[in-house]
Amino acid sequence: MQVRCNIFGMKISYNWLRQYIDTNLPPQEISTILTNIGLEVQGVEPFESVKGGLNGVVIGKVLTCEKHPDADKLSLTTVDIGTAEPLHIVCGAPNVKAGQKVPVAAVGTTLYPGEESFTIKKTKIRGQLSEGMICAEDELGLGRDHSGIMVLDPVALVGAPASDYFNIQSDIIFEIDLTPNRIDGASHYGVARDLAAYLRQNGGASLSLPAVDPFPIDNNDYPVDIEIAEPAGCRRYTGITLSGIDVKESPDWLKTRLRSIGLTPINNVVDVTNFVLHEIGQPLHAFDADRITGRKVIVRTRPEGTRFMTLDEKERELLGKDLMICNRGEPMCIAGIFGGITSGVTMQTRNVFLESACFDPVYIRKTARHHQLSTDASFRFERGSDPNITVWALKRAAGLIKEIAGGTTSSEIVDIYPEPVAPCPVEISFEYITGLIGKEIPADTIRSILESLDFRVVEKTGSAMKLEVPTYRVDVRGRADVVEEILRIYGFNNVEISEQVHSTLSYTPKPDKERILNQVSDLLSAGGFYEIKANSLTRQAYYQQEGQDDPEAVKIYNPLSQDLSRMRKTLLYGGLESIAYNINRKNPDLKLYESGYVYKVDPSVQSDNPLDKYSESYRFGLFITGKTGAENWLEKPGVSSFYSIKAYIELVLKRLGLLDKVSFTGPVRNDAYAEGLFYASGKDPIVEFGKVSDRILKQFDISQDVFAAEFNWDHVLQLCAGTGITYRPLPRYPAVQRDLSMMLDRSVTYEQLRELAFKSENRLLKQVSLFDVYEGDKIEKGKKSYALSFTLLDEEKTLTDKQIERVMERIASAFEKELGAVIRRQKAAGSRQ
């Protein structure tokens, strides 16, 4: 089973990054370094604290202001912007006056009010020339006020760029694709830490975090007790109370930091928690302390079915294993994921309880998937957070809140840490490192790299080291992980490619699955088919009838969504999804194929190993619908039919040399098909095919006929073992064709006739084909007329008329005796009318 690695896109600010690392490297060089050390940069883009950066907007002085002769609400002004001649500007603001210093957008300047933009042009307004615009706050993107133009400080310098006056910040944003194992890099300090480790090996760089000590406690007037009632779900919980704060809009520097990475500022308290999260990688949560009933926080689960209203105003029904942050009376927050609507910080909040915790990844992942919630906090907790950073993060957030919101720390830091997490020990030899990398790296270089990554060298000998892995590196647990850390900082590109060639004899088991699959894929693609790849996770509704689940469908616990709650049992539904998607986009004529695993569970299996009841098999599916070709002037295209899909199946079997090794076994026993057949080899089913039932098509809103086939590819491969397509020379002697016309019971099938013909003559008979069928009122009821063509060939000599007649009489006699046929006539194929 293939597993796709999920990538998390993360934005990192260049200016913010440089708060923790002393470097003047340009953004492009940093981008290259980060990609080389495993933090792949997918994009670099500029950011400005005001969209457009106020480019083209300058400080001007209104020299004159007079009423517009033809408009009561307009004024004619002349404005000095530091150029040789003042600009003539028609202004509609009621507060414009001579002598004012104002922001002026010159001709050609583009402004971005809200989500729109417009460019200033030289124009006439009511017959008067206007060479720019005196701007209001909202027109510059600096606020929402549109009551009048902005009037600036009289000391503002005429002609100066408005971006300097308003201190517009510009930045560079790195878009980093973070793999799930590198959660230590999901913060600005985490990225800076990796960058510093690299730079220390290549010239040096200093790394620092803001100091949080000393951390004074102002008073103990608002203590809040903490209890961890579910220790399996919470490794550490730290909290502190701040009182007398003023919740308001955040300062510009904080709003700019958050906006630069795509976050929307909310208020100064919430913004601080988000800032610290993206600074150090530790999620925090702020509660309105006055809403904590009994002044006690309890980390616990709640009974199954408990109702809880989250911040998005949705009422959710809790599972019995959902970890909750509760007060004495009720839950306040889904731990590590999402806050409750009643306990969050509002503009009326005056006292705040700050949480900094480390929750178990399994608890968080299961709850987040069940409730379909994905937040910055849950992303980090699901992958493992550092329990030893909670206190630093709490102090950092509390200090920032006091700085920008006032207030006092009104409790001691309460830190519940039942079982402290120790660094993971790893012992590794230099010989192992060299063997895995393929190059000998000096021991001092190895030690320097590891220490720059915060690995502690406990003991070092001439041949090995004992290490302690920092607790924030939850992905490093073995020797190979340590080698990967060494190599990504040392540089993959610094490992030379040897000029020696080493080879080993390899044996590919027969039949070669990939080669056979590619042969069939090439065959179908050349015939106008397109390959599709559908998700192996699919909808529950596909495996339900009259409200009952299919007991053989494999269920997914804690699915990403209800649309992906079952593992596919057949390729059919993925193919129909693709057909519906294309039909809805005016592409109704389709020929598709897909290969992949399907899964099922057998509830009747009794075993000590629960996995014994599960199985997977490889399938190959074909899907056709609509017209068989494009319209043209010469002929009209046909319409896909049952015989179209049958022809493609036989084409595949013939390409693999299996057509003579399979036979029709009977009608298909799958109710997904309105009608169909299947081929088998002995007891092994090879392929089932037919017209998809209207009941199934209705689920996909498909109104045209769809024909599908599904090969059991495992059985196909077994049949291919020992089978090969061999060369045979063209026959030296001519083949002869003879026709038989006969009357039969309607119950007799062509396959019965074909098998009986070869049974009667298996040496000279080479081919049997049906070229005419008639059923109607001109023949006896319950009967049908068949006309068959027989190809005879003797590979050693030319056939004589007597030989041919004996063979045909033997075949006709067998049809009469065993199938009750009435032979109407026998003739040479060339004499058909």
Coordinates of N, CA, C and O in Angstrom, one line a residue, residues 241-347:
T241 N -1.9 33.8 35.5 CA -3.0 34.8 35.4 C -2.5 36.2 35.3 O -1.5 36.5 36.0
L242 N -3.1 37.0 34.4 CA -2.8 38.4 34.3 C -4.1 39.2 34.5 O -5.1 38.8 33.9
S243 N -4.0 40.2 35.3 CA -5.3 40.9 35.6 C -5.1 42.4 35.3 O -4.0 42.9 35.2
G244 N -6.2 43.1 35.1 CA -6.2 44.5 34.8 C -5.7 44.9 33.5 O -5.2 46.0 33.3
I245 N -5.9 44.0 32.5 CA -5.4 44.3 31.2 C -6.4 45.1 30.4 O -7.6 45.1 30.7
D246 N -5.9 45.7 29.3 CA -6.8 46.5 28.4 C -6.7 45.8 27.0 O -5.8 46.0 26.3
V247 N -7.8 45.1 26.7 CA -7.9 44.4 25.4 C -8.2 45.4 24.3 O -9.3 46.1 24.4
K248 N -7.4 45.5 23.3 CA -7.6 46.5 22.3 C -6.9 46.1 21.0 O -6.3 45.0 21.0
E249 N -6.8 47.0 20.0 CA -6.1 46.7 18.8 C -4.6 46.6 19.1 O -4.1 47.3 19.9
S250 N -4.0 45.7 18.4 CA -2.5 45.5 18.6 C -1.7 46.7 18.0 O -2.2 47.3 17.0
P251 N -0.5 46.9 18.5 CA 0.4 47.9 17.9 C 0.7 47.5 16.4 O 0.7 46.4 16.0
D252 N 1.2 48.5 15.7 CA 1.5 48.3 14.3 C 2.5 47.2 14.0 O 2.4 46.4 13.1
W253 N 3.6 47.2 14.9 CA 4.7 46.2 14.6 C 4.1 44.8 14.7 O 4.5 43.9 14.0
L254 N 3.2 44.5 15.7 CA 2.7 43.2 15.9 C 1.7 42.8 14.7 O 1.7 41.7 14.2
K255 N 0.9 43.8 14.3 CA 0.0 43.5 13.2 C 0.7 43.3 11.9 O 0.4 42.4 11.1
T256 N 1.8 44.0 11.7 CA 2.7 43.8 10.5 C 3.3 42.4 10.5 O 3.3 41.7 9.5
R257 N 3.8 42.0 11.7 CA 4.4 40.6 11.8 C 3.4 39.6 11.4 O 3.7 38.7 10.6
L258 N 2.2 39.6 11.9 CA 1.1 38.6 11.7 C 0.7 38.7 10.2 O 0.5 37.7 9.5
R259 N 0.4 39.9 9.7 CA -0.1 40.0 8.3 C 1.0 39.5 7.3 O 0.6 39.0 6.3
S260 N 2.2 39.7 7.7 CA 3.3 39.2 6.7 C 3.2 37.7 6.5 O 3.7 37.3 5.4
I261 N 2.7 37.0 7.4 CA 2.7 35.5 7.2 C 1.2 35.0 7.0 O 0.9 33.9 7.1
G262 N 0.3 36.0 6.7 CA -1.0 35.6 6.2 C -2.0 35.5 7.3 O -3.1 35.0 7.1
L263 N -1.7 36.0 8.6 CA -2.7 36.0 9.7 C -3.4 37.3 9.8 O -2.8 38.4 9.5
T264 N -4.6 37.2 10.3 CA -5.4 38.4 10.5 C -5.4 38.8 11.9 O -5.7 38.0 12.8
P265 N -4.9 40.0 12.3 CA -4.9 40.5 13.7 C -6.3 40.5 14.3 O -7.3 40.9 13.6
I266 N -6.4 40.1 15.5 CA -7.7 40.1 16.2 C -7.8 41.1 17.4 O -8.6 42.0 17.3
N267 N -7.0 40.9 18.4 CA -6.8 41.9 19.4 C -5.4 41.6 20.1 O -4.8 40.6 19.7
N268 N -5.0 42.5 20.9 CA -3.6 42.4 21.4 C -3.3 41.1 22.2 O -2.2 40.6 22.1
V269 N -4.2 40.6 22.9 CA -4.0 39.3 23.6 C -3.9 38.1 22.7 O -2.9 37.4 22.7
V270 N -4.9 38.0 21.9 CA -4.9 36.8 20.9 C -3.7 36.9 20.0 O -3.1 35.9 19.6
D271 N -3.4 38.2 19.5 CA -2.3 38.3 18.6 C -1.0 37.9 19.2 O -0.1 37.4 18.6
V272 N -0.8 38.2 20.5 CA 0.4 37.8 21.2 C 0.6 36.3 21.2 O 1.6 35.7 20.9
T273 N -0.5 35.5 21.5 CA -0.5 34.1 21.5 C -0.1 33.6 20.1 O 0.7 32.6 20.0
N274 N -0.7 34.2 19.1 CA -0.3 33.8 17.7 C 1.1 34.1 17.3 O 1.8 33.4 16.6
F275 N 1.6 35.3 17.8 CA 3.0 35.7 17.6 C 3.9 34.7 18.2 O 4.9 34.2 17.6
V276 N 3.7 34.3 19.5 CA 4.6 33.4 20.1 C 4.6 32.0 19.5 O 5.6 31.3 19.3
L277 N 3.4 31.6 19.0 CA 3.3 30.3 18.3 C 4.2 30.3 17.1 O 4.9 29.3 16.9
H278 N 4.2 31.3 16.3 CA 5.0 31.4 15.1 C 6.4 31.8 15.3 O 7.3 31.7 14.5
E279 N 6.7 32.3 16.5 CA 8.0 32.6 16.9 C 8.8 31.4 17.3 O 9.9 31.1 16.8
I280 N 8.2 30.6 18.3 CA 8.9 29.5 18.9 C 8.3 28.1 18.6 O 8.9 27.1 18.8
G281 N 7.1 28.1 18.0 CA 6.4 26.9 17.7 C 5.6 26.3 18.8 O 5.1 25.1 18.7
Q282 N 5.4 27.0 19.9 CA 4.6 26.5 21.0 C 3.2 27.1 21.0 O 3.0 28.3 21.2
P283 N 2.1 26.3 20.8 CA 0.8 26.8 20.8 C 0.4 27.3 22.2 O 0.8 26.7 23.2
L284 N -0.3 28.4 22.3 CA -0.8 29.0 23.6 C -2.3 29.2 23.4 O -2.9 29.3 22.3
H285 N -3.0 29.3 24.6 CA -4.4 29.7 24.6 C -4.7 30.6 25.7 O -4.2 30.5 26.8
A286 N -5.5 31.7 25.4 CA -5.8 32.7 26.5 C -7.3 32.5 26.8 O -8.2 32.5 25.9
F287 N -7.6 32.4 28.1 CA -9.0 32.3 28.6 C -9.4 33.6 29.3 O -8.5 34.2 29.9
D288 N -10.6 33.9 29.2 CA -11.1 35.0 30.1 C -11.2 34.4 31.5 O -12.0 33.5 31.8
A289 N -10.3 34.9 32.4 CA -10.2 34.2 33.7 C -11.5 34.3 34.5 O -11.8 33.4 35.3
D290 N -12.3 35.4 34.3 CA -13.5 35.5 35.0 C -14.6 34.4 34.6 O -15.6 34.3 35.3
R291 N -14.3 33.7 33.5 CA -15.3 32.7 33.0 C -14.8 31.3 33.6 O -15.5 30.3 33.3
I292 N -13.7 31.2 34.3 CA -13.2 30.0 34.8 C -13.9 29.7 36.2 O -13.5 30.2 37.2
T293 N -15.0 29.0 36.1 CA -15.8 28.7 37.3 C -15.0 28.0 38.4 O -14.3 27.0 38.1
G294 N -15.0 28.5 39.6 CA -14.3 27.9 40.7 C -12.8 28.1 40.6 O -12.0 27.6 41.4
R295 N -12.3 29.0 39.7 CA -10.9 29.3 39.5 C -10.1 28.0 39.5 O -9.0 27.9 40.2
K296 N -10.5 27.0 38.8 CA -9.8 25.8 38.6 C -9.9 25.3 37.2 O -11.0 25.2 36.6
V297 N -8.7 24.9 36.6 CA -8.7 24.3 35.3 C -8.4 22.8 35.4 O -7.5 22.4 36.1
I298 N -9.3 22.0 34.7 CA -9.1 20.6 34.8 C -9.0 20.1 33.4 O -9.8 20.3 32.5
V299 N -7.9 19.3 33.1 CA -7.7 18.7 31.8 C -8.3 17.3 31.9 O -7.8 16.4 32.7
R300 N -9.3 17.0 31.2 CA -10.1 15.8 31.3 C -10.9 15.5 30.1 O -11.0 16.3 29.2
T301 N -11.5 14.3 30.0 CA -12.4 14.0 29.0 C -13.8 14.2 29.5 O -14.0 14.3 30.8
R302 N -14.8 14.2 28.7 CA -16.2 14.4 29.1 C -17.0 13.2 28.5 O -16.6 12.5 27.6
P303 N -18.2 12.9 29.1 CA -19.0 11.8 28.7 C -19.3 11.9 27.2 O -19.5 12.9 26.6
E304 N -19.4 10.7 26.6 CA -19.8 10.6 25.1 C -21.1 11.3 24.9 O -22.1 11.2 25.7
G305 N -21.1 12.2 23.9 CA -22.4 12.9 23.5 C -22.5 14.2 24.1 O -23.5 14.9 23.9
T306 N -21.6 14.6 25.0 CA -21.6 16.0 25.6 C -21.6 17.0 24.5 O -20.9 17.0 23.5
R307 N -22.5 18.0 24.5 CA -22.6 19.1 23.5 C -21.7 20.2 23.9 O -21.6 20.6 25.1
F308 N -20.9 20.8 22.9 CA -20.0 21.9 23.2 C -20.0 22.8 22.0 O -19.9 22.4 20.9
M309 N -20.1 24.1 22.3 CA -20.1 25.2 21.3 C -18.7 25.8 21.1 O -18.2 26.3 22.1
T310 N -18.2 25.7 19.9 CA -16.8 26.2 19.7 C -16.9 27.6 19.2 O -17.9 28.2 18.9
L311 N -15.7 28.2 19.0 CA -15.6 29.6 18.6 C -16.3 30.0 17.3 O -16.7 31.1 17.1
D312 N -16.4 29.0 16.4 CA -17.0 29.2 15.1 C -18.5 29.1 15.2 O -19.2 29.0 14.2
E313 N -19.1 29.0 16.5 CA -20.5 29.0 16.7 C -21.2 27.7 16.2 O -22.3 27.7 15.9
K314 N -20.4 26.6 16.2 CA -20.9 25.3 15.8 C -21.0 24.5 17.1 O -20.0 24.4 17.8
E315 N -22.2 23.8 17.2 CA -22.3 22.9 18.4 C -21.8 21.6 18.0 O -22.2 21.0 17.0
R316 N -20.9 21.0 18.7 CA -20.3 19.7 18.4 C -20.6 18.7 19.5 O -20.7 19.0 20.7
E317 N -20.7 17.5 19.1 CA -21.0 16.4 20.0 C -19.7 15.7 20.3 O -19.1 15.1 19.4
L318 N -19.3 15.7 21.5 CA -18.0 15.2 21.9 C -17.9 13.7 22.0 O -18.9 13.0 22.3
L319 N -16.7 13.1 21.7 CA -16.5 11.7 21.9 C -16.0 11.5 23.3 O -15.5 12.4 23.9
G320 N -16.1 10.3 23.8 CA -15.6 10.0 25.1 C -14.1 10.2 25.3 O -13.6 10.3 26.5
K321 N -13.3 10.2 24.2 CA -11.9 10.3 24.3 C -11.4 11.7 23.9 O -10.2 12.0 23.8
D322 N -12.3 12.7 23.7 CA -11.9 14.0 23.3 C -11.3 14.7 24.6 O -12.0 14.8 25.6
L323 N -10.1 15.2 24.5 CA -9.5 15.8 25.6 C -10.0 17.3 25.7 O -9.9 18.0 24.7
M324 N -10.5 17.7 26.9 CA -11.1 19.0 27.0 C -10.4 19.8 28.2 O -9.9 19.2 29.1
I325 N -10.4 21.1 28.0 CA -10.0 22.0 29.1 C -11.2 22.5 29.8 O -12.0 23.1 29.2
C326 N -11.4 22.1 31.1 CA -12.7 22.4 31.7 C -12.5 23.2 33.0 O -11.4 23.3 33.5
N327 N -13.5 23.9 33.4 CA -13.5 24.5 34.7 C -14.3 23.6 35.6 O -14.5 22.4 35.3
R328 N -14.7 24.0 36.8 CA -15.3 23.0 37.7 C -16.7 22.6 37.2 O -17.2 21.6 37.6
G329 N -17.3 23.4 36.3 CA -18.6 23.1 35.9 C -18.8 22.6 34.5 O -19.7 21.8 34.2
E330 N -18.0 23.1 33.6 CA -18.2 22.8 32.2 C -16.9 22.8 31.3 O -15.9 23.4 31.8
P331 N -17.0 22.3 30.1 CA -15.8 22.4 29.3 C -15.6 23.8 28.7 O -16.6 24.5 28.4
M332 N -14.4 24.2 28.5 CA -14.1 25.6 28.0 C -13.4 25.6 26.7 O -13.5 26.5 25.9
C333 N -12.8 24.4 26.3 CA -11.9 24.4 25.1 C -11.6 23.0 24.8 O -11.5 22.1 25.6
I334 N -11.6 22.7 23.4 CA -11.1 21.4 23.0 C -9.6 21.5 23.0 O -9.0 22.2 22.3
A335 N -9.0 20.7 23.9 CA -7.5 20.8 24.2 C -6.7 20.8 22.9 O -6.8 19.9 22.1
G336 N -5.8 21.8 22.8 CA -4.9 21.8 21.7 C -5.4 22.0 20.3 O -4.7 21.9 19.3
I337 N -6.7 22.3 20.2 CA -7.4 22.4 18.9 C -8.1 23.7 18.7 O -7.8 24.5 17.8
F338 N -9.2 23.9 19.5 CA -10.1 25.0 19.3 C -10.8 25.4 20.6 O -11.1 24.6 21.4
G339 N -10.9 26.7 20.7 CA -11.5 27.3 21.9 C -13.0 27.3 21.9 O -13.7 27.1 20.9
G340 N -13.6 27.5 23.1 CA -15.0 27.5 23.2 C -15.5 29.0 23.1 O -14.8 29.9 23.4
I341 N -16.8 29.1 22.8 CA -17.4 30.4 22.5 C -17.6 31.3 23.8 O -17.6 32.5 23.7
T342 N -17.7 30.6 24.9 CA -18.0 31.3 26.2 C -16.8 31.7 27.0 O -16.9 32.6 27.8
S343 N -15.6 31.1 26.7 CA -14.5 31.4 27.6 C -13.4 32.2 26.9 O -12.3 32.4 27.5
G344 N -13.6 32.6 25.6 CA -12.5 33.3 24.9 C -12.4 34.8 25.3 O -13.2 35.3 26.0
V345 N -11.3 35.4 24.9 CA -11.0 36.8 25.2 C -11.8 37.7 24.3 O -11.8 37.5 23.1
T346 N -12.5 38.7 24.9 CA -13.2 39.7 24.1 C -12.7 41.0 24.5 O -11.8 41.2 25.4
M347 N -13.3 42.1 23.9 CA -12.9 43.4 24.2 C -13.3 43.8 25.6 O -12.8 44.8 26.1

